[in-house]
Amino acid sequence: MTSYLVSIDLGTTNTVLAYALPGAGQVELLAIDQLVAPGEVGSSSLLPSMRYHPAEGELAPGELQLPWLQQDPAGVERVALGRLARLLGAQTPGRLVASAKSWLSHAGVDRMAAILPWGAEDADVAKVSPVAASASYLAHLRAAWNARFPAAPLERQQIVLTVPASFDEGARALTLEAARMAGLPALRLLEEPQAALYDWLYRHRASLARDLASTRLVLVADVGGGTTDFSLVKVDVDGDGQPRLTRIGVGNHLILGGDNMDLALAHLAESRLGNTERLSAGRLAQLTERCRAAKEQLLAPDAPEQVTVTLLGSGSRLIGASRSATLTREDVQSIVLDGFFPSNEAQEPAKRARSGIVEFGLPYASDPAITRHLAGFLRQHAQAAREALGLEDDGSLPVPDTLLLNGGVFRGAALAERLAGVLAHWRRAPVTVLHNADPDVAVARGGVAYSLARAGQAPRIESGSARNYYLLLDAQQSGDTLRAVCLLPRGAPAGEEVRLEGRSFALRLGRPVRFHLVSMTADPGGILPRPGDLLDLPVSDIVRLPAISTVLRSRRSTDIPVQLATVLLEVGTLEVSCVAEEDASQRWRLEFQLRGQEEEEAPEDVSLPPELIDAVARIDRIFGNRSQQVDPREVRQLRASLEHLLGGRERWTTPLLRRLFDALLARAKGRRRSAEHERVWLNLAGYCLRPGFGHPLDEWRIEQLWGMFETGVQYHKDSQVRAEWWTLWRRVAGGLSLDAQLRLLDDFAFNLQADEAERGRRPVTLVDGSEDDMLRVGASLERIPSAYKAEIGDWLMGQIMQMPGGARIDARAAARYGRYLWALGRVGARQSFHGAAHEVAPSASAEAWLGQLLQLDWKKIEPAGFAAAHIARMTGDRSRDIGQAVRDEVLRRLSSSGAPSSWSAMVREVVELDQAVETRMLGDALPPGLKLLR
């Protein structure tokens, strides 16, 4: 069977496949069959990385027929991919899946969950996960290849899949998962900037010594549709006089590229459409796609003076309701050229303030100026760059002497010339620009050149690990740094295991263990670390990786000394293992945890107060197995005695709280000795585990605690026991899984809505809950589907509007208003505390609730303004945010009612909550040192 070398560029905008026979001198591009119009198949080397989910009856069955039968990996029955998807998406809002690659690197959502198209307004629009969407493009390539080469199936070829150099381990692992879903389980990952340079090297392989004679340091600037990637490659000469290339630095992950430019132009076009209402997320996506085409026209060498972009209407008003706006060459000059590629003569780094474009749920880079990000990147790698250039350290910024541009953005000659000019100005000397014949396909072609280089048939770049990897040791920041030990240094070659010989870790068998890794693309202090080195890392420069964990299985609980071993796999991902010191054959592989939102968890802190020993002894005296005569008063005063030992509980740190919880959990059976025991245990356990996440082993702790739920409470007739039961689950709700939250939702609905007959059939284990308890629990269930939140909010709103108004509201009525309005504010909040962004209540529901809240007197009913502020809170994501007209009305009412300025600020702009507002909304203060992700 013929064996091909295959390379796939799974791009944000386009997906490309290149191939060659081993030993062949020519790299080919696969002409990818795809739908170009309904019922019409054409071929192109570019497959737009887009999916369109048509409405029922929108397209006839035969209009989606491809030359092969293919099942969508995402499970959607009717879907268009590629050029037809782009065409239809520009005409109909809310049905186009785009930028799936950007979502793969967004840890703020569950990337395995069906969340795209983001902000789709129609309930009948099928949704897919970023991973499944990526898999569908790869599956299309596989089918197209196999139709062309039936005797050489794609899954049996040597495949390279390119990824951004800045992709972290989570995004790389998810990319491999997408390939597996597409039926391509065996492949290698290659960084895109390297691939672009490999393409140039291969095309110039016969004249490399001459072409690179004056080059010492190459900057590869890869600005694609969704990401900006920088890499530095050192060039020196080997013993045979041939250039030797070594990759010495990569940049941090930036969701910044052509998509941002298109969106900036769409905002300008939107302002010129003559419509006072902001476009919906789906309509803005439609306009953005049209602005992309306009941008390409206006950046072309023969660009017209202006281009008209038209936003079509919908349904029967498709033409009549269309609106148009004009974009000019001057617009592109000011927005794209000056906004994204300013001259930056002062070589300023990127601004950290959140002032950039935030749309479609993606965390775009806060500073859109690529040249400022570039200055920061060069400063990060200044030491290595000076060594490559042979410069002394005079404090100036070392600037590469050679530039290779890649990415569809640089098809615009003006953008390429601007970046080259900026570097030349910084360097005060000309910069050599390596010609990239076709930025759209160079990465795919370069992946084949990389495979040829591995076989010794083409020039090679020495690389190894792109970043330094560290294990965090200290939960507490010392100023702006975190203590860590180096696991794998930058440049470590693939396939070679690095073991921390001089570092030993004591692990307990039979319990889950979790490690927290970070990476840095730069070297602390400009010095390359060695494995095992202890360092203080600048918090601002680290990238937190997903937690890695395992369970060291054993029948007995004992400590075992282990060492950590790390290896950069040939496929391009990191693998970490625990290896027993006494028997190296005993090892446990640690898996990255990739599902759901990643919390900024801190590792176990060793600096715990010595009084903890006495505190655990007090807990053991009350709840331990030993038969002790304990006065009920001593049980009731346990919390006070712990505070006497450890200080006020509001100052207990997260590590201390978790150690106390572990002591309570180990003695959980003791809570059933009396009602006093149960009350105290539930109160302390919930307090010590709040908010249910944020520290090592919290996931395991929650699993153990949840195992007690079905048995309910022992003293179910005691009202205080029942109240503490529900307070516990409200406090730890952030750590509960979706299934657990749905289970709590059932009890919420039963306790608030069941009639007398149903209550009579209540099982003893279904704990009764007061109105106040249930409202707080129900509102804390942030992981439940948004449709459920809409139902809960509608019910809450109905209850609120039935409450008495009038000139005077008595204390009892005011308290009831407060309970329901707090719950409504939490259910309708635009920014959740622990739920993912796609799980918030629908914006249409939020606007409806605000319309009703505006009927209340906010001066007399102060919680109404508090709830409205959270429901109207600005996130920057148009699919979640309410309309401007409603926002303006909320702001006017907040002002006239004398509400705190912080409430208006959160409605007017994207801000973080102050501590007082956060505590009131969460229902509890967070443990000291623990901060929820925004």
mmCIF file of N, CA and C in Angstrom, residues 156 445 837:
data_model
loop_
_atom_site.group_PDB
_atom_site.id
_atom_site.type_symbol
_atom_site.label_atom_id
_atom_site.label_comp_id
_atom_site.label_asym_id
_atom_site.label_seq_id
_atom_site.Cartn_x
_atom_site.Cartn_y
_atom_site.Cartn_z
ATOM 1 N N ARG A 156 -4.439 5.670 7.632
ATOM 2 C CA ARG A 156 -3.251 4.806 7.621
ATOM 3 C C ARG A 156 -1.999 5.528 7.129
ATOM 4 N N ARG A 445 1.597 22.910 3.869
ATOM 5 C CA ARG A 445 2.753 22.448 3.104
ATOM 6 C C ARG A 445 3.958 22.215 4.025
ATOM 7 N N ALA A 837 -20.310 30.226 30.759
ATOM 8 C CA ALA A 837 -20.994 31.370 30.164
ATOM 9 C C ALA A 837 -22.238 30.953 29.377
#
